[in-house]
Short mmCIF file of C-alpha atoms and ligand atoms in Angstrom, two decimals:
data_model
loop_
_atom_site.label_atom_id
_atom_site.label_comp_id
_atom_site.label_asym_id
_atom_site.label_seq_id
_atom_site.Cartn_x
_atom_site.Cartn_y
_atom_site.Cartn_z
CA MET A 46 -32.44 -141.85 -28.03
CA THR A 47 -33.00 -140.94 -24.71
CA ALA A 48 -31.61 -137.79 -22.89
CA ARG A 49 -28.62 -139.12 -20.30
CA ILE A 50 -29.88 -138.81 -17.54
CA THR A 51 -27.62 -136.87 -15.27
CA LEU A 52 -27.00 -135.43 -11.83
CA ALA A 53 -29.66 -132.21 -12.14
CA ASP A 54 -31.82 -134.55 -12.76
CA LEU A 55 -32.25 -136.42 -9.51
CA PRO A 56 -33.86 -136.27 -6.21
CA ILE A 57 -30.30 -135.14 -4.92
CA ARG A 58 -29.53 -133.54 -2.13
CA ASP A 59 -29.61 -129.73 -1.78
CA ASP A 60 -26.28 -129.43 -0.25
CA LEU A 61 -24.81 -131.93 -2.65
CA ARG A 62 -25.71 -129.75 -5.57
CA GLY A 63 -23.00 -128.62 -7.73
CA ARG A 64 -20.50 -129.96 -5.96
CA THR A 65 -17.70 -132.17 -6.95
CA PRO A 66 -15.57 -135.38 -5.94
CA TYR A 67 -12.50 -135.90 -4.33
CA GLY A 68 -9.68 -136.63 -7.98
CA ALA A 69 -6.37 -136.70 -8.07
CA PRO A 70 -5.59 -137.47 -10.92
CA GLN A 71 -5.01 -141.50 -11.75
CA ILE A 72 -2.66 -140.98 -14.44
CA ASP A 73 -0.17 -142.93 -15.68
CA VAL A 74 3.18 -141.38 -15.81
CA PRO A 75 6.57 -142.33 -15.02
CA VAL A 76 6.52 -140.88 -12.34
CA ARG A 77 3.78 -140.31 -9.70
CA LEU A 78 5.01 -137.75 -7.31
CA ASN A 79 1.08 -136.98 -6.62
CA THR A 80 -0.88 -138.51 -4.07
CA ASN A 81 2.08 -138.72 -0.91
CA GLU A 82 2.95 -142.74 -1.21
CA ASN A 83 5.49 -143.98 -0.58
CA PRO A 84 7.83 -144.81 -3.31
CA TYR A 85 9.01 -148.38 -1.95
CA PRO A 86 6.99 -151.44 -2.34
CA PRO A 87 6.78 -153.94 -0.35
CA SER A 88 10.04 -156.56 -0.09
CA ALA A 89 9.17 -159.64 -2.00
CA ALA A 90 9.57 -161.43 1.64
CA LEU A 91 6.72 -159.12 3.10
CA ALA A 92 4.70 -160.06 -0.06
CA ALA A 93 5.21 -163.96 0.26
CA ASP A 94 3.97 -162.83 3.53
CA LEU A 95 0.97 -161.18 2.61
CA ALA A 96 0.34 -164.12 0.34
CA GLU A 97 0.61 -166.62 3.26
CA ALA A 98 -1.80 -164.23 5.43
CA VAL A 99 -4.06 -164.21 2.74
CA ARG A 100 -4.39 -168.04 2.02
CA GLY A 101 -4.98 -168.88 5.63
CA ALA A 102 -7.53 -166.47 5.50
CA GLY A 103 -9.17 -167.82 1.89
CA GLY A 104 -10.56 -170.95 3.58
CA THR A 105 -12.52 -169.12 6.61
CA LEU A 106 -14.04 -166.12 4.06
CA ASN A 107 -17.63 -167.74 4.53
CA ARG A 108 -17.41 -166.81 7.43
CA TYR A 109 -17.83 -162.59 9.44
CA PRO A 110 -14.51 -160.93 9.72
CA ASP A 111 -14.06 -159.98 13.70
CA ARG A 112 -16.54 -157.10 14.10
CA ASP A 113 -13.65 -155.80 16.26
CA ALA A 114 -10.60 -156.71 14.99
CA THR A 115 -9.46 -156.78 18.60
CA ALA A 116 -6.45 -158.68 17.03
CA LEU A 117 -5.36 -155.93 14.84
CA ARG A 118 -6.34 -153.24 17.34
CA ALA A 119 -3.96 -154.74 20.13
CA GLU A 120 -1.45 -154.54 17.94
CA LEU A 121 -2.17 -151.50 16.95
CA ALA A 122 -1.91 -150.34 20.16
CA ALA A 123 1.29 -152.07 21.10
CA HIS A 124 2.60 -150.38 18.47
CA LEU A 125 1.11 -146.53 18.88
CA ARG A 126 2.90 -146.98 22.36
CA HIS A 127 1.93 -144.35 24.94
CA GLY A 128 0.26 -146.32 27.11
CA LEU A 129 -2.46 -147.19 24.45
CA THR A 130 -4.62 -150.38 24.77
CA ALA A 131 -7.38 -152.10 22.20
CA GLU A 132 -9.69 -150.13 24.26
CA ARG A 133 -8.68 -146.74 23.20
CA VAL A 134 -7.42 -147.63 19.46
CA TRP A 135 -10.11 -147.74 16.69
CA ALA A 136 -9.66 -149.08 13.11
CA ALA A 137 -11.64 -148.86 9.59
CA ASN A 138 -10.95 -148.22 5.82
CA GLY A 139 -8.34 -145.89 5.84
CA SER A 140 -8.62 -143.32 8.45
CA ASN A 141 -10.76 -141.20 5.74
CA GLU A 142 -13.06 -143.51 6.97
CA VAL A 143 -12.44 -143.22 10.72
CA LEU A 144 -13.08 -139.30 9.75
CA GLN A 145 -16.28 -140.48 8.75
CA GLN A 146 -17.21 -142.19 11.23
CA ILE A 147 -16.28 -139.18 13.82
CA LEU A 148 -18.12 -136.75 11.23
CA GLN A 149 -21.22 -139.04 11.96
CA ALA A 150 -21.09 -139.61 15.01
CA PHE A 151 -19.97 -136.14 16.67
CA GLY A 152 -21.85 -134.71 13.05
CA GLY A 153 -24.19 -134.27 11.34
CA PRO A 154 -27.72 -131.43 10.65
CA GLY A 155 -27.71 -128.90 12.63
CA ARG A 156 -24.10 -129.38 13.75
CA SER A 157 -20.94 -127.65 12.17
CA ALA A 158 -16.61 -129.20 11.58
CA MET A 159 -14.09 -126.44 11.57
CA GLY A 160 -10.44 -126.84 10.03
CA PHE A 161 -7.48 -124.11 9.44
CA GLU A 162 -6.77 -123.78 5.38
CA PRO A 163 -4.66 -124.54 3.38
CA SER A 164 -5.29 -127.79 4.42
CA TYR A 165 -6.47 -131.18 3.66
CA SER A 166 -9.35 -130.64 1.16
CA MET A 167 -11.37 -135.03 2.29
CA HIS A 168 -11.58 -132.36 5.48
CA PRO A 169 -14.24 -130.86 4.61
CA ILE A 170 -15.43 -133.02 2.14
CA ILE A 171 -16.11 -135.54 4.35
CA THR A 172 -18.23 -133.22 6.70
CA THR A 173 -20.43 -131.78 4.17
CA GLY A 174 -21.30 -135.29 3.22
CA ALA A 175 -21.65 -136.14 6.12
CA ALA A 176 -24.79 -133.46 6.17
CA THR A 177 -22.55 -130.97 8.74
CA ARG A 178 -22.07 -127.48 8.34
CA TRP A 179 -18.27 -126.11 6.96
CA VAL A 180 -16.27 -123.67 8.86
CA ALA A 181 -13.35 -122.88 7.51
CA GLY A 182 -10.66 -120.53 9.72
CA ALA A 183 -7.16 -119.52 7.62
CA ARG A 184 -3.66 -119.80 8.12
CA GLU A 185 -1.39 -117.42 8.77
CA ASP A 186 1.33 -116.72 5.80
CA ASP A 187 3.48 -118.83 6.81
CA PHE A 188 0.98 -122.03 7.25
CA GLY A 189 1.48 -122.31 10.54
CA ILE A 190 -1.28 -121.18 13.15
CA ASP A 191 -2.11 -118.16 15.30
CA PRO A 192 -3.67 -119.58 18.52
CA GLU A 193 -5.18 -116.17 20.18
CA LYS A 194 -6.73 -116.01 16.08
CA ALA A 195 -7.63 -119.66 16.28
CA VAL A 196 -8.97 -119.57 19.98
CA ALA A 197 -11.56 -116.41 18.69
CA ALA A 198 -11.77 -118.10 15.45
CA ILE A 199 -13.61 -121.46 18.07
CA GLU A 200 -15.19 -119.44 20.60
CA GLU A 201 -16.95 -117.44 17.68
CA HIS A 202 -17.71 -120.65 15.26
CA ARG A 203 -18.00 -123.04 18.78
CA PRO A 204 -17.69 -125.80 15.32
CA ASP A 205 -18.33 -128.76 17.04
CA ILE A 206 -15.56 -130.32 15.36
CA VAL A 207 -12.01 -129.40 15.39
CA PHE A 208 -10.02 -130.57 12.61
CA LEU A 209 -6.29 -130.15 13.22
CA THR A 210 -3.83 -131.45 10.55
CA SER A 211 -0.53 -131.53 11.67
CA PRO A 212 1.94 -132.52 10.13
CA ASN A 213 -0.11 -130.64 7.48
CA ASN A 214 -1.17 -131.39 3.66
CA PRO A 215 -0.48 -129.59 1.50
CA THR A 216 1.87 -127.86 2.67
CA GLY A 217 3.80 -129.73 5.28
CA THR A 218 3.54 -128.12 8.40
CA ALA A 219 4.24 -128.90 11.81
CA LEU A 220 2.48 -127.37 14.76
CA PRO A 221 4.13 -126.81 17.91
CA PRO A 222 2.23 -129.31 20.59
CA GLU A 223 1.64 -125.58 22.67
CA VAL A 224 -0.54 -124.31 19.90
CA VAL A 225 -3.03 -128.02 19.88
CA ARG A 226 -2.91 -128.06 24.09
CA ARG A 227 -4.73 -124.37 23.65
CA LEU A 228 -6.91 -125.39 20.96
CA VAL A 229 -7.98 -128.31 23.24
CA ALA A 230 -7.91 -126.49 26.01
CA ALA A 231 -10.35 -123.38 23.91
CA ALA A 232 -13.00 -126.15 21.93
CA PRO A 233 -16.43 -126.84 22.92
CA GLY A 234 -16.29 -130.24 21.67
CA MET A 235 -13.95 -132.55 19.66
CA VAL A 236 -10.56 -131.89 17.89
CA VAL A 237 -9.48 -134.38 14.87
CA VAL A 238 -5.74 -133.77 15.06
CA ASP A 239 -4.45 -135.65 11.30
CA GLU A 240 -1.17 -137.26 11.97
CA ALA A 241 -1.22 -138.69 8.99
CA TYR A 242 2.04 -137.66 7.90
CA PHE A 243 3.51 -137.91 12.02
CA GLU A 244 6.27 -140.19 11.50
CA PHE A 245 7.75 -138.01 8.34
CA ALA A 246 8.04 -134.95 11.40
CA ARG A 247 11.44 -133.92 11.94
CA ALA A 248 13.09 -135.73 15.06
CA GLY A 249 11.99 -134.72 18.83
CA THR A 250 8.84 -133.25 17.45
CA PRO A 251 6.20 -134.26 19.67
CA SER A 252 2.43 -136.07 19.26
CA ALA A 253 -0.84 -135.33 20.40
CA LEU A 254 -1.09 -138.94 21.74
CA GLU A 255 1.16 -137.13 24.50
CA LEU A 256 -2.30 -135.24 25.46
CA LEU A 257 -4.80 -137.75 25.37
CA PRO A 258 -4.51 -138.58 29.36
CA GLY A 259 -6.59 -136.11 30.63
CA ASN A 260 -8.12 -134.87 27.11
CA PRO A 261 -11.64 -137.00 26.48
CA ARG A 262 -12.34 -134.99 23.81
CA LEU A 263 -9.11 -135.24 21.30
CA ILE A 264 -8.86 -137.74 18.83
CA VAL A 265 -5.90 -139.00 16.88
CA THR A 266 -5.28 -139.92 14.20
CA ARG A 267 -3.22 -141.89 11.56
CA THR A 268 -2.57 -144.15 8.79
CA MET A 269 -0.64 -146.91 7.09
CA SER A 270 -0.78 -144.88 3.79
CA LYS A 271 1.93 -142.84 3.92
CA ALA A 272 5.03 -143.80 5.78
CA PHE A 273 3.99 -147.40 5.91
CA ALA A 274 4.19 -147.34 2.05
CA MET A 275 0.38 -149.75 2.81
CA ALA A 276 -2.07 -147.29 0.52
CA GLY A 277 -3.39 -150.28 -1.32
CA THR A 278 -4.22 -152.00 1.76
CA ARG A 279 -6.94 -149.23 3.70
CA LEU A 280 -6.12 -148.89 6.47
CA GLY A 281 -6.51 -145.91 9.15
CA TYR A 282 -7.13 -145.67 12.79
CA LEU A 283 -7.27 -143.64 15.79
CA ALA A 284 -6.28 -143.18 18.98
CA ALA A 285 -8.73 -142.01 21.67
CA ASP A 286 -10.79 -142.03 25.43
CA PRO A 287 -12.82 -145.57 25.38
CA ALA A 288 -16.10 -143.64 25.00
CA VAL A 289 -15.06 -142.32 21.74
CA ILE A 290 -14.52 -145.70 20.65
CA GLU A 291 -18.33 -146.56 22.28
CA ALA A 292 -19.43 -143.20 19.92
CA LEU A 293 -18.44 -144.69 17.01
CA LEU A 294 -19.67 -148.91 17.80
CA LEU A 295 -22.93 -146.67 17.27
CA VAL A 296 -22.37 -145.53 13.71
CA ARG A 297 -20.19 -148.25 11.53
CA LEU A 298 -20.93 -149.93 9.69
CA PRO A 299 -21.23 -154.18 10.95
CA TYR A 300 -18.14 -156.21 9.73
CA HIS A 301 -16.78 -152.82 8.28
CA LEU A 302 -13.16 -154.31 8.25
CA SER A 303 -12.79 -157.77 5.70
CA THR A 304 -10.72 -160.65 6.75
CA LEU A 305 -8.53 -159.92 4.30
CA THR A 306 -7.88 -155.87 5.58
CA GLN A 307 -6.98 -157.06 9.16
CA ALA A 308 -4.41 -159.78 8.16
CA ALA A 309 -2.45 -157.29 5.84
CA ALA A 310 -2.51 -155.01 8.21
CA ARG A 311 -1.22 -157.34 10.68
CA VAL A 312 1.06 -158.22 8.63
CA ALA A 313 2.20 -155.18 7.61
CA LEU A 314 2.95 -154.09 11.37
CA ALA A 315 4.88 -157.16 12.24
CA HIS A 316 7.26 -155.75 9.11
CA ARG A 317 7.00 -152.77 9.59
CA ALA A 318 10.82 -152.39 10.49
CA GLU A 319 11.12 -153.12 6.98
CA LEU A 320 8.17 -150.30 6.10
CA LEU A 321 8.66 -147.41 8.44
CA GLY A 322 13.59 -147.97 7.83
CA TYR A 323 12.52 -146.29 4.53
CA VAL A 324 10.86 -142.46 5.75
CA ASP A 325 15.08 -141.25 7.74
CA ARG A 326 15.71 -141.53 3.14
CA LEU A 327 12.68 -140.10 2.79
CA ARG A 328 13.01 -137.43 5.24
CA ALA A 329 16.59 -136.45 3.53
CA GLU A 330 15.41 -136.40 0.32
CA ARG A 331 13.01 -134.57 1.00
CA ASP A 332 15.08 -132.06 2.66
CA ALA A 333 17.18 -131.83 -0.28
CA CYS A 334 14.20 -131.03 -2.35
CA VAL A 335 13.50 -128.19 0.20
CA ALA A 336 17.15 -126.73 -0.36
CA TRP A 337 17.28 -127.57 -4.25
CA LEU A 338 14.31 -125.67 -4.51
CA ARG A 339 15.00 -122.64 -2.63
CA GLY A 340 18.43 -123.16 -4.40
CA ARG A 341 16.37 -122.25 -8.15
CA GLY A 342 14.64 -119.33 -5.84
CA LEU A 343 11.67 -120.71 -6.14
CA ALA A 344 9.31 -120.06 -2.76
CA VAL A 345 9.76 -123.46 -0.47
CA ALA A 346 7.09 -123.72 2.71
CA ASP A 347 9.41 -125.65 5.58
CA SER A 348 8.10 -129.71 5.27
CA ASP A 349 7.32 -131.79 8.05
CA ALA A 350 5.42 -134.96 5.91
CA ASN A 351 7.01 -136.23 2.60
CA PHE A 352 5.73 -134.11 0.40
CA VAL A 353 6.55 -129.60 -0.24
CA LEU A 354 5.36 -127.72 -1.45
CA PHE A 355 6.74 -124.41 -3.70
CA GLY A 356 5.83 -121.90 -5.71
CA ARG A 357 4.44 -119.58 -7.26
CA PHE A 358 3.58 -119.86 -10.63
CA PRO A 359 0.61 -116.96 -12.29
CA ASP A 360 -0.24 -119.79 -14.53
CA ARG A 361 1.15 -122.87 -11.93
CA HIS A 362 -1.42 -125.55 -14.80
CA ALA A 363 0.97 -124.90 -16.98
CA VAL A 364 4.20 -125.78 -14.71
CA TRP A 365 1.68 -128.81 -14.12
CA GLN A 366 0.58 -129.40 -17.66
CA GLY A 367 4.86 -128.67 -18.74
CA MET A 368 5.75 -131.32 -15.98
CA LEU A 369 3.52 -133.87 -17.32
CA ASP A 370 4.80 -133.76 -20.67
CA ARG A 371 8.28 -134.44 -18.65
CA GLY A 372 6.75 -137.81 -17.26
CA VAL A 373 6.63 -136.48 -13.90
CA LEU A 374 3.38 -136.02 -12.21
CA VAL A 375 3.05 -133.86 -9.47
CA ARG A 376 0.20 -132.15 -7.46
CA GLU A 377 -2.01 -129.39 -8.06
CA VAL A 378 -3.14 -128.27 -4.94
CA GLY A 379 -3.36 -125.17 -1.89
CA PRO A 380 -3.21 -122.09 -2.73
CA PRO A 381 -3.53 -121.18 -6.37
CA GLU A 382 0.13 -120.22 -7.27
CA TRP A 383 2.08 -123.46 -5.37
CA LEU A 384 2.22 -127.00 -6.29
CA ARG A 385 3.18 -130.13 -4.53
CA VAL A 386 5.77 -132.68 -4.99
CA SER A 387 5.37 -136.23 -3.33
CA VAL A 388 9.07 -137.19 -1.73
CA GLY A 389 10.69 -140.37 -4.05
CA THR A 390 13.09 -142.30 -4.44
CA PRO A 391 16.11 -140.64 -6.12
CA GLU A 392 15.73 -141.68 -9.36
CA GLU A 393 12.45 -139.82 -9.24
CA MET A 394 13.48 -136.60 -7.48
CA ALA A 395 16.10 -136.09 -10.35
CA ALA A 396 13.78 -136.63 -12.92
CA PHE A 397 11.62 -134.33 -10.78
CA ARG A 398 14.11 -131.87 -10.76
CA ASP A 399 15.50 -132.91 -14.81
CA ALA A 400 12.27 -131.86 -15.35
CA LEU A 401 11.23 -129.02 -13.23
CA SER A 402 14.15 -126.80 -14.24
CA GLY A 403 13.19 -127.81 -18.30
CA VAL A 404 9.92 -126.32 -17.65
CA LEU A 405 10.90 -123.04 -16.00
CA ALA A 406 13.95 -122.44 -18.70
CA GLY A 407 11.28 -122.64 -21.00
CA PRO A 408 9.57 -119.37 -22.47
CA ASP A 409 6.32 -118.85 -20.57
CA VAL A 410 6.79 -119.53 -16.53
CA THR A 411 8.07 -117.36 -14.34
CA PRO A 412 8.29 -116.87 -10.16
CA ALA A 413 5.63 -114.72 -9.59
CA SER A 414 7.85 -114.23 -6.38
CA LEU A 415 11.08 -115.23 -5.56
CA ALA A 416 10.24 -113.87 -1.64
CA THR A 417 8.23 -115.93 0.34
CA ALA A 418 5.20 -114.08 0.14
CA GLY A 419 1.38 -113.77 0.89
CA ARG A 420 -0.76 -116.01 -0.97
CA ASP A 421 -4.42 -116.03 -1.74
CA GLN A 422 -6.78 -116.89 1.08
CA GLU A 423 -8.94 -119.29 -1.81
CA GLU A 424 -10.13 -122.71 -1.22
CA GLU A 425 -8.41 -125.35 -2.35
CA THR A 426 -9.62 -127.68 -5.64
CA PRO A 427 -8.99 -131.39 -4.32
C1 PLP B 4 -3.61 -138.85 2.82
C2 PLP B 4 -3.80 -138.83 4.15
C3 PLP B 4 -5.17 -139.20 4.91
C4 PLP B 4 -4.93 -141.13 4.90
O1 PLP B 4 -6.17 -140.86 4.06
P1 PLP B 4 -6.11 -142.77 4.36
O2 PLP B 4 -7.41 -142.69 4.18
O3 PLP B 4 -5.87 -143.40 5.49
O4 PLP B 4 -5.35 -142.94 3.04
C5 PLP B 4 -5.96 -138.45 5.86
N1 PLP B 4 -4.97 -137.57 6.38
C6 PLP B 4 -4.97 -136.62 6.04
C7 PLP B 4 -4.01 -135.36 6.12
C8 PLP B 4 -4.03 -137.06 4.56
O5 PLP B 4 -3.49 -136.09 3.18
#
């Protein structure tokens, strides 16, 4: 028998040694509220249109797809409005691939990217994967970004890429447009506003898309994975100056977006009224969840997304496990004493409330603090 080879035995890049992969648990439990998916599956009519589109595309699969996804990009531009056109929109396999292409084009060895934590764990993972140095900036106790401090941090580190997540994951915090405007003005390089949860923001919250004219170093990313209820399709997109898209063409793999993905995404866009029709329901359920958690005396971050960050638990893992034992999967993410729950259907949220009530009634779990107190600034584990 030969000994099992481990990662440490391989000539892997030094900067990847000792790292852990992204790993939200995929556990088969009745109520899965851990990856911010939309709980409402596509309707039978939508599924039938998808099947029809795949049937149509099936007869062409001996050929490569449209390398530039022209029709899809034109339809995405029309969806985003703001005067956008296909040449200002780009699409890839999830916004994670969009972000990776941005890092490949604008990051790289000797360069750096900065974000304000706690935030989306994939930003540093994609950054280091692209051999780019990660600079961790900080958010305030209310999880907002203080523009003075953020400008100072940007001026100190001069990052090639700045990530702003709005609404932020895992906290749900939306950034005022004035803050985004100031940070775009201060940044020496590219600024990526990750708007994965934009559709869930409270009415009247402006998009960073409004700042695109005159800001060729600004990129706004979106996804079909959350509000669009199409996480399985893997379709993310961005809007930016046409020159930014020219840069991405230099690094994208040829034919990166399969014929089937392009077809599915176009069907989803054609049905967007149905898909986005659940957003209001999810917002109302989110606000009810925030109110219920506060009524229990817990600390809860204001949320403009389809999830809620709540705490604080000295042993959050015990709470997470207690919930799982009751059939409800939430996420251990963010600052050490907090948990995140994705907003589900009314039935799923009732199960969440029952499970949490059960756990909190148990002997060994007490909230650390009933006030929205400060928090540790440790980096989250994915
Ligand atoms: C979920 C999420 C994404 C989406 O990733 P996809 O690759 O499009 O599924 C992007 N950014 C943030 C902040 C997210 O939470």
